mmCIF file of C-alpha atoms and ligand atoms in Angstrom:
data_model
loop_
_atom_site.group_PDB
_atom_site.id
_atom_site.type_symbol
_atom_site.label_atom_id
_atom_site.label_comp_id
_atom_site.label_asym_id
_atom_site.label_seq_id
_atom_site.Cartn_x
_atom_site.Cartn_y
_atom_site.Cartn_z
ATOM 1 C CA UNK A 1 80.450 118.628 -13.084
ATOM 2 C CA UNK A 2 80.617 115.635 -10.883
ATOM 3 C CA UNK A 3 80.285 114.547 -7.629
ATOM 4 C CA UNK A 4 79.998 111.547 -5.037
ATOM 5 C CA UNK A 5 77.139 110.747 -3.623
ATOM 6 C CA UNK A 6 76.249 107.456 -1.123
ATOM 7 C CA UNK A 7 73.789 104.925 -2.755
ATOM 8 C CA UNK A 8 72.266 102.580 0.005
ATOM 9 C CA UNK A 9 71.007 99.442 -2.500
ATOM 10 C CA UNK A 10 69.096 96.232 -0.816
ATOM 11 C CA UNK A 11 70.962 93.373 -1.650
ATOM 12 C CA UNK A 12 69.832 89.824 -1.378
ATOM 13 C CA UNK A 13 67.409 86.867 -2.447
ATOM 14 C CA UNK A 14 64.172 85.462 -1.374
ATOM 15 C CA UNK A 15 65.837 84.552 1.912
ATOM 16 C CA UNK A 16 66.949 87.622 2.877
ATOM 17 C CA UNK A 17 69.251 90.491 2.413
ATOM 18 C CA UNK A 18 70.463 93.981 3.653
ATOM 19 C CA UNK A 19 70.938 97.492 2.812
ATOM 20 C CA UNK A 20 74.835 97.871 1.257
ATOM 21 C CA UNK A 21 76.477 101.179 0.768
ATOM 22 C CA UNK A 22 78.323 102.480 -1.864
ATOM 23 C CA UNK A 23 80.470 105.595 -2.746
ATOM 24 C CA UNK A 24 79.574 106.594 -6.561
ATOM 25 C CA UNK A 25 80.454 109.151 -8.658
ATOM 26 C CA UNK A 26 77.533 111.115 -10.182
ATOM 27 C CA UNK A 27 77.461 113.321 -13.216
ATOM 28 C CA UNK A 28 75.477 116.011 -14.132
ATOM 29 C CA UNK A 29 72.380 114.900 -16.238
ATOM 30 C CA UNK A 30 72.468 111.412 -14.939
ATOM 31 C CA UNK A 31 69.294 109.342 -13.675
ATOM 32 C CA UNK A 32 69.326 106.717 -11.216
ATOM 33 C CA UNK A 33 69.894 103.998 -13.317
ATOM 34 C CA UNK A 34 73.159 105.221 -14.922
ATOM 35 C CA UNK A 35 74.359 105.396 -11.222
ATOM 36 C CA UNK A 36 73.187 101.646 -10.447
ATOM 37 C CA UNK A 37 75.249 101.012 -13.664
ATOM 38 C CA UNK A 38 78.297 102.425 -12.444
ATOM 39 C CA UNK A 39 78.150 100.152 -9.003
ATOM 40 C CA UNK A 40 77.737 97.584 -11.156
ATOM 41 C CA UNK A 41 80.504 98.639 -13.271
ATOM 42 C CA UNK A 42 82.989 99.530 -10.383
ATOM 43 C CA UNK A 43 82.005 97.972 -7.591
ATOM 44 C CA UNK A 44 79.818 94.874 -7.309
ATOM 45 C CA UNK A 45 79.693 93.054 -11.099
ATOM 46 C CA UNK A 46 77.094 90.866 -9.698
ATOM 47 C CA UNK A 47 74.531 92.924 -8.691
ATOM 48 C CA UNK A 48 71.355 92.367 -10.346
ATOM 49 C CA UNK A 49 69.075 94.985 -12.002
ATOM 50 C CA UNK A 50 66.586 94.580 -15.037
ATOM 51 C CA UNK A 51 66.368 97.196 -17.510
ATOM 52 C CA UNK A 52 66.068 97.590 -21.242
ATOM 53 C CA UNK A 53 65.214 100.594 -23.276
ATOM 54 C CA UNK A 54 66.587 103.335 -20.716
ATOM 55 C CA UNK A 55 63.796 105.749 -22.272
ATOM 56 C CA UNK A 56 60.732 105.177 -19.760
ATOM 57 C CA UNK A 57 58.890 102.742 -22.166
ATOM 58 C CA UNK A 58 59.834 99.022 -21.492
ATOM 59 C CA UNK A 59 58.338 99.614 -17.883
ATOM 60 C CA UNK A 60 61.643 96.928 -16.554
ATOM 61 C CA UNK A 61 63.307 99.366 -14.133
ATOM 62 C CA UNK A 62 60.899 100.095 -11.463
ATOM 63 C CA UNK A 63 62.018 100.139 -7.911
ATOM 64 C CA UNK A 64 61.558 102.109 -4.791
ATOM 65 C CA UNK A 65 64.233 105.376 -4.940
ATOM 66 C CA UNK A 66 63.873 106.418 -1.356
ATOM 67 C CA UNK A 67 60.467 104.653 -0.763
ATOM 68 C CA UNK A 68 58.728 105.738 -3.367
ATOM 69 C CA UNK A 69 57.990 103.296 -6.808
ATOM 70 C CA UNK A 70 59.797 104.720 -9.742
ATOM 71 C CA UNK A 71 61.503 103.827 -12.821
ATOM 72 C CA UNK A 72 65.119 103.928 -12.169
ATOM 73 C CA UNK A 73 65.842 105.010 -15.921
ATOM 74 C CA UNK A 74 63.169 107.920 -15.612
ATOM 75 C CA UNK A 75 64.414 109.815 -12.316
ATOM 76 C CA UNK A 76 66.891 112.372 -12.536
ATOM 77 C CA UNK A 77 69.720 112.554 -9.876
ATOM 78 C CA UNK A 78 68.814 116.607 -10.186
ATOM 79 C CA UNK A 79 65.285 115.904 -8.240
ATOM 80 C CA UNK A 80 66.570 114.204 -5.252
ATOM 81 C CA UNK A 81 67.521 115.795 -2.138
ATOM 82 C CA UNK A 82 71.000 117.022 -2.806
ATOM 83 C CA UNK A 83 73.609 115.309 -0.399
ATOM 84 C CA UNK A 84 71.314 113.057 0.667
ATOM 85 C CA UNK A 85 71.944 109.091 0.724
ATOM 86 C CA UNK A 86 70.016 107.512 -2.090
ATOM 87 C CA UNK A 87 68.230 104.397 -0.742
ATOM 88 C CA UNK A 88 66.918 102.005 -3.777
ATOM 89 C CA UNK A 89 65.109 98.686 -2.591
ATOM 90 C CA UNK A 90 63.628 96.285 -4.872
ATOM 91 C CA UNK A 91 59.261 97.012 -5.632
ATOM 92 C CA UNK A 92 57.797 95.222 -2.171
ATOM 93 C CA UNK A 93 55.172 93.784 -3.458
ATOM 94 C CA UNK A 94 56.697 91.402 -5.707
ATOM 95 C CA UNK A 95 58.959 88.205 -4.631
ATOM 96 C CA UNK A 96 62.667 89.187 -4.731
ATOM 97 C CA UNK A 97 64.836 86.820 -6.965
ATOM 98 C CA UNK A 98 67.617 88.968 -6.206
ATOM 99 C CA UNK A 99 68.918 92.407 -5.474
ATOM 100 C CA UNK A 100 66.878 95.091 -6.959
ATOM 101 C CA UNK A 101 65.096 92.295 -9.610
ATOM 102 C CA UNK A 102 61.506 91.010 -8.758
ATOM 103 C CA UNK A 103 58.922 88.254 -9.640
ATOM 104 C CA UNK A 104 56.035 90.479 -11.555
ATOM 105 C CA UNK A 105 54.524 86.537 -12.602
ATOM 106 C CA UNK A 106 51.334 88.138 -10.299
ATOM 107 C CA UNK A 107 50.855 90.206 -13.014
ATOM 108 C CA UNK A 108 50.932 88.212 -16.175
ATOM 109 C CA UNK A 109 48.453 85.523 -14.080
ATOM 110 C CA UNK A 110 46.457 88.018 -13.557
ATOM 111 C CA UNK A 111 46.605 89.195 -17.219
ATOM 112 C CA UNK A 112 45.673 85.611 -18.218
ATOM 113 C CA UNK A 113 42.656 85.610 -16.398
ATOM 114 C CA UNK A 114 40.646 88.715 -18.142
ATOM 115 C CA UNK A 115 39.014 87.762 -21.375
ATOM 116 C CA UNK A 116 40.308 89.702 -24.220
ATOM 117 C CA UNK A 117 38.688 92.045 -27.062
ATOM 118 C CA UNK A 118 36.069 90.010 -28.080
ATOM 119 C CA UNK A 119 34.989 90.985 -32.057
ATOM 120 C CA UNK A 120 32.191 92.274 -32.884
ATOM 121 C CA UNK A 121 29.718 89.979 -35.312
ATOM 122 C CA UNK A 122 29.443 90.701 -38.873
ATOM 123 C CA UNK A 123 31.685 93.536 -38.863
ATOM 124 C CA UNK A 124 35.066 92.511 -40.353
ATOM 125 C CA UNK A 125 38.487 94.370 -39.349
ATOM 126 C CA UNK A 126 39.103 97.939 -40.686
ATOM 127 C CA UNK A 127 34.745 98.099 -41.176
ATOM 128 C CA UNK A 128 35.322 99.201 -36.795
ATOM 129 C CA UNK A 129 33.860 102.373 -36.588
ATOM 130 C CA UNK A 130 34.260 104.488 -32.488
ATOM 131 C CA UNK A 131 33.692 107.568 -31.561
ATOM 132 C CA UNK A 132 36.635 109.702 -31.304
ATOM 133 C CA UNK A 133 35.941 109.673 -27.450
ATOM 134 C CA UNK A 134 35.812 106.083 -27.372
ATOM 135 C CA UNK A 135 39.000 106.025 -29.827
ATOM 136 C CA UNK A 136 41.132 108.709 -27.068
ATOM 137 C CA UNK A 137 39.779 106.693 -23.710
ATOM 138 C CA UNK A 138 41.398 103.395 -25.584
ATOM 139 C CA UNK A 139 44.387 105.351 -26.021
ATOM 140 C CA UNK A 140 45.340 106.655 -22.459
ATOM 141 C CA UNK A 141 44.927 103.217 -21.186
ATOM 142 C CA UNK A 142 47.230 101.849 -24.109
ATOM 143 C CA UNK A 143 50.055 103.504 -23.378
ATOM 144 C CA UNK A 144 50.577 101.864 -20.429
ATOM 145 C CA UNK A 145 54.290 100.345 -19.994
ATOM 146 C CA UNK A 146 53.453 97.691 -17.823
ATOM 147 C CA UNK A 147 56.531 98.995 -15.107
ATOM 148 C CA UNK A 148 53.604 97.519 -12.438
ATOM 149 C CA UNK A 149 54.277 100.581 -10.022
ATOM 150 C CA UNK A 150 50.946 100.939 -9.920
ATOM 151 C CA UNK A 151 50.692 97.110 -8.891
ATOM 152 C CA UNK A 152 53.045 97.598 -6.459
ATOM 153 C CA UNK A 153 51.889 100.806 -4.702
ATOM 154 C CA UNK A 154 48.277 99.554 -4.332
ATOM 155 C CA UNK A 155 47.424 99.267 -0.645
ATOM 156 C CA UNK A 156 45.196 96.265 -0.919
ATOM 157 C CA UNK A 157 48.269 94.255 -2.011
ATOM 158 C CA UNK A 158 51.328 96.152 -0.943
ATOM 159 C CA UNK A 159 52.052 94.156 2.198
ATOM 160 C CA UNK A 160 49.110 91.655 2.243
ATOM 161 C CA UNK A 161 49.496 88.359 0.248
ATOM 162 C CA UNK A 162 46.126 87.359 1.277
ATOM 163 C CA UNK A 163 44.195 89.496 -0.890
ATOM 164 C CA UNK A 164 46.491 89.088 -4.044
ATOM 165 C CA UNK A 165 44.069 86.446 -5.501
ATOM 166 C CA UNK A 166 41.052 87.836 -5.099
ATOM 167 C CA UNK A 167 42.564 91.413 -6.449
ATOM 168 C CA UNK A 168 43.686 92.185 -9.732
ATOM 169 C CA UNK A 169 45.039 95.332 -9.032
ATOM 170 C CA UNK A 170 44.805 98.969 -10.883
ATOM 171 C CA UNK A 171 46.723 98.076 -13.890
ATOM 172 C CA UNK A 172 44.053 95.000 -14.897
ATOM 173 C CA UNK A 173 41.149 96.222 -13.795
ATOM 174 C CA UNK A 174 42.099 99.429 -16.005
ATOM 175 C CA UNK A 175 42.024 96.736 -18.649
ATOM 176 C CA UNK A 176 38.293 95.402 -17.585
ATOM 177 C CA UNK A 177 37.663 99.097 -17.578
ATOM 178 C CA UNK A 178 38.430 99.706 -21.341
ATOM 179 C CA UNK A 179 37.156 96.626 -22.321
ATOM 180 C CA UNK A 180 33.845 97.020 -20.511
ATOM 181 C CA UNK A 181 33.596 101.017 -22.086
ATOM 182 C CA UNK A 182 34.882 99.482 -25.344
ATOM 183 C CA UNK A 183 31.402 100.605 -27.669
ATOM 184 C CA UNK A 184 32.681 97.448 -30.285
ATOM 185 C CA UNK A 185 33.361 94.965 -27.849
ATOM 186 C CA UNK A 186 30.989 92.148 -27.587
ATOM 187 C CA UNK A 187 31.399 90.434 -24.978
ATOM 188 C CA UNK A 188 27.682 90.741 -23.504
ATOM 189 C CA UNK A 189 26.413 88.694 -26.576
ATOM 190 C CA UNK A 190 28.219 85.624 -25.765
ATOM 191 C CA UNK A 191 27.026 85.941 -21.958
ATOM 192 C CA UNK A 192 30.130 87.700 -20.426
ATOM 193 C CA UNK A 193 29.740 90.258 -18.019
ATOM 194 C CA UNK A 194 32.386 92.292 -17.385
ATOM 195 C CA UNK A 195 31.260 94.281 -15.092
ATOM 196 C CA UNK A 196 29.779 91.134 -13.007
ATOM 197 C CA UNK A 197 33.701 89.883 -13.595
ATOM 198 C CA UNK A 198 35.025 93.091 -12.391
ATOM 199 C CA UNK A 199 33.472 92.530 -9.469
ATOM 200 C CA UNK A 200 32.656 88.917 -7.839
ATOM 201 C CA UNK A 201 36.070 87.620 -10.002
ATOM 202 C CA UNK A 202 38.456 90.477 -10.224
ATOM 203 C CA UNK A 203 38.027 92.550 -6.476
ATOM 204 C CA UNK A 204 37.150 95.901 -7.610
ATOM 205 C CA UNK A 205 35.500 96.259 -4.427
ATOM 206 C CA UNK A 206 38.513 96.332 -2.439
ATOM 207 C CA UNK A 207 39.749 99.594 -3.978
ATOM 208 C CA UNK A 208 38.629 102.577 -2.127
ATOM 209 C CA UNK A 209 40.137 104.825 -5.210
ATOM 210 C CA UNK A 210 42.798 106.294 -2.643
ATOM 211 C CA UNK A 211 44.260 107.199 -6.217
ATOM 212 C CA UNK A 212 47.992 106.454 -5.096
ATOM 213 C CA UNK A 213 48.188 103.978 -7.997
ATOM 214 C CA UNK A 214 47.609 107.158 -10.138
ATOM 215 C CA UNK A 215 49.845 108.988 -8.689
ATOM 216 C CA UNK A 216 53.140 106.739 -9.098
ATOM 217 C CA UNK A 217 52.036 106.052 -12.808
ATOM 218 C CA UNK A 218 55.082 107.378 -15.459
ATOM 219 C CA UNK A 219 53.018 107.934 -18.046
ATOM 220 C CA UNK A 220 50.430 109.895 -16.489
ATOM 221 C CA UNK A 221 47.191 107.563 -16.954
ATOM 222 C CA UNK A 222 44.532 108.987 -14.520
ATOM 223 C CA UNK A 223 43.696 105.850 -13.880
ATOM 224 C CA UNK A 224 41.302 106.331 -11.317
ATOM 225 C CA UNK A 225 39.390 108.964 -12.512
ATOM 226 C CA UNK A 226 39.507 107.120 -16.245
ATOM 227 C CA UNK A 227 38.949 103.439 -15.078
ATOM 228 C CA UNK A 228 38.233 102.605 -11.808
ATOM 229 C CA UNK A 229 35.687 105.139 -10.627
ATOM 230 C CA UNK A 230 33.730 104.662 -13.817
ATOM 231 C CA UNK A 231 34.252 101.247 -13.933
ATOM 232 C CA UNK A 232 32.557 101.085 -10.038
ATOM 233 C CA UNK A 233 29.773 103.810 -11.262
ATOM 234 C CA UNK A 234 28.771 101.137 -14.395
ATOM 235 C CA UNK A 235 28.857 98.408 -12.154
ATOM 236 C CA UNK A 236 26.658 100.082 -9.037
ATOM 237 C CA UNK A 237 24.297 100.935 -12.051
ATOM 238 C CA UNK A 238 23.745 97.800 -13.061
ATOM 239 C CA UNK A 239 23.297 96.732 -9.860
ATOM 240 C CA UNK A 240 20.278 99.168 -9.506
ATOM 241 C CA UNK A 241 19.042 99.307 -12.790
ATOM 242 C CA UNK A 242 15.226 98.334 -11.704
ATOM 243 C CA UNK A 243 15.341 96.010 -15.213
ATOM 244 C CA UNK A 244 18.332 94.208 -14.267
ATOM 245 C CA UNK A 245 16.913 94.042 -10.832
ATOM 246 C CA UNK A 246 13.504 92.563 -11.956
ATOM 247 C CA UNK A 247 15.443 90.450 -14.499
ATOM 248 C CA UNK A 248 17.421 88.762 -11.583
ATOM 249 C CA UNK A 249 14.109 88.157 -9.423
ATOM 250 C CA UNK A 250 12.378 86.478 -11.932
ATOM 251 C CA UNK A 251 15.309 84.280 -13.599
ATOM 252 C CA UNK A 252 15.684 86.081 -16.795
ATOM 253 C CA UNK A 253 19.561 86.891 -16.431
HETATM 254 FE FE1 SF4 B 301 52.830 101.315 -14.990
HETATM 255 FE FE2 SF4 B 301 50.903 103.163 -15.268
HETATM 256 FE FE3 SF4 B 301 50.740 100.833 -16.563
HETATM 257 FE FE4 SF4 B 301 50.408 100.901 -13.932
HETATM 258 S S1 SF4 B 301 49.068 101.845 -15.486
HETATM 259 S S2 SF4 B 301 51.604 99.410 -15.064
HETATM 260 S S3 SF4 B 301 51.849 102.507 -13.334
HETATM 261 S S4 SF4 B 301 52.272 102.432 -16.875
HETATM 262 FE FE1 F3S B 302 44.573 100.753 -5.090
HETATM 263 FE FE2 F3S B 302 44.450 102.646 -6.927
HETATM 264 FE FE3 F3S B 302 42.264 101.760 -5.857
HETATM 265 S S1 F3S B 302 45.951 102.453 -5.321
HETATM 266 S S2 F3S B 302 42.863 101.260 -3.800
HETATM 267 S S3 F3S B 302 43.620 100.585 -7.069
HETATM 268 S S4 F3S B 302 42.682 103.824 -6.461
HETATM 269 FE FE1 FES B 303 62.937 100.794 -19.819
HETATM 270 FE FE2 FES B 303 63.463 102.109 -17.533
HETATM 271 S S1 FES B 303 64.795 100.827 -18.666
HETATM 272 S S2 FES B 303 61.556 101.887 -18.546
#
């Protein structure tokens, strides 16, 4: 079965643009994207949309479908209000270079700027042992997609520039978070403190876990409950721990 439905797309560049509507045929067991595909196909070859694996794991199609940040290739026409226009504006967060395509280069700069794994000594690849705990907390984090929804729904940045360099937003500090709970990584034995890091460096004070990040995330990650809260929890610890505190008075650390 088919039917039409009105698709209100924001259309423009970094110097503006408008809402444009199009009449679009929809079939049954079609997402957004295949729709967006079809103006593009029938109506306006130059409209610009990033995409790849159409399977929810490259993490290129996120936008807003009627305000709300979602992959394109991941929501089905069958959940949206029937008859209702569909509205689908690029993720605000990000720079527009045009249409429905943004600038996620926040994101990979912020990437850059986290230390990575850092090995431990004398124990050579394939000798790592982990608890199975610390093997499945890895995991959830892992299969992130990078589709920066979470990026873009985060308060503290969604409509305030100012903050974006002092913030690295759910998705990275998720990464501090692993990193930091990682029982192999070493990075306090070559005088890195992540949790320090996480917060004079990477603004994990500014989140007051409101959780939305969580709840926009297409592959489920709970990352507040996983990352950030216990991520804040270490880091208030070692803020308190009466050692650390005695440490810091007398100029040991
Ligand atoms: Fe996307 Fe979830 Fe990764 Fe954030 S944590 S970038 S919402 S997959
Ligand atoms: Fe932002 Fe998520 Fe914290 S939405 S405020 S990072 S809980
Ligand atoms: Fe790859 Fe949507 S096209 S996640």
């Amino acid at each position: 079965m088919s039917y039409e439905a009105t698709f209100r797309v924001w259309r423009g560049d970094a110097d503006g643009g408008e809402l444009t509507d199009f009449q679009v045929e929809v079939n049954d067991g079609e997402v957004v994207l295949d729709v967006v595909h079809r103006i593009q196909a029938t109506q306006a070859p130059d409209l610009a949309v990033r995409w790849n694996c159409k399977a929810g794991k490259c993490g290129s199609c996120s936008a807003e479908i009627n305000g709300r940040p979602r992959l394109m290739c991941m929501t089905r026409m069958s959940t949206l209000p029937a008859g209702e226009t569909v509205t689908i504006t690029p993720m605000r967060t990000f720079p527009v270079l045009r249409d429905l395509v943004t600038n996620v280069g926040f994101n990979y700069q912020k990437a850059r700027e986290i230390p990575a794994f850092i090995p431990p000594q004398g124990v050579k690849p394939g000798e790592y042992r982990m608890q199975q705990e610390d093997v499945n907390r890895s995991q959830e984090f892992r299969k992130c997609i990078e589709c920066f929804l979470c990026q873009d729904t985060c308060h503290v940045v969604r409509d305030h520039e100012e903050n974006k360099p002092a913030f690295a937003g759910p998705r990275f500090l998720m990464r501090i978070a692993e990193l930091d709970m990682h029982p192999l990584d070493a990075a306090a034995d070559s005088g890195l403190d992540r949790k320090k890091t996480a917060q004079e460096e990477h603004g994990l004070g500014y989140c007051n876990i409101t959780k939305c990040c969580t709840e926009v995330c297409p592959e489920g990650i709970k990352i507040t409950d996983n990352a950030l809260i216990p991520l804040k929890e270490r880091a208030v610890d070692r803020k308190y721990d009466p050692l650390v505190w005695l440490g810091n008075k007398i100029g040991l650390r």
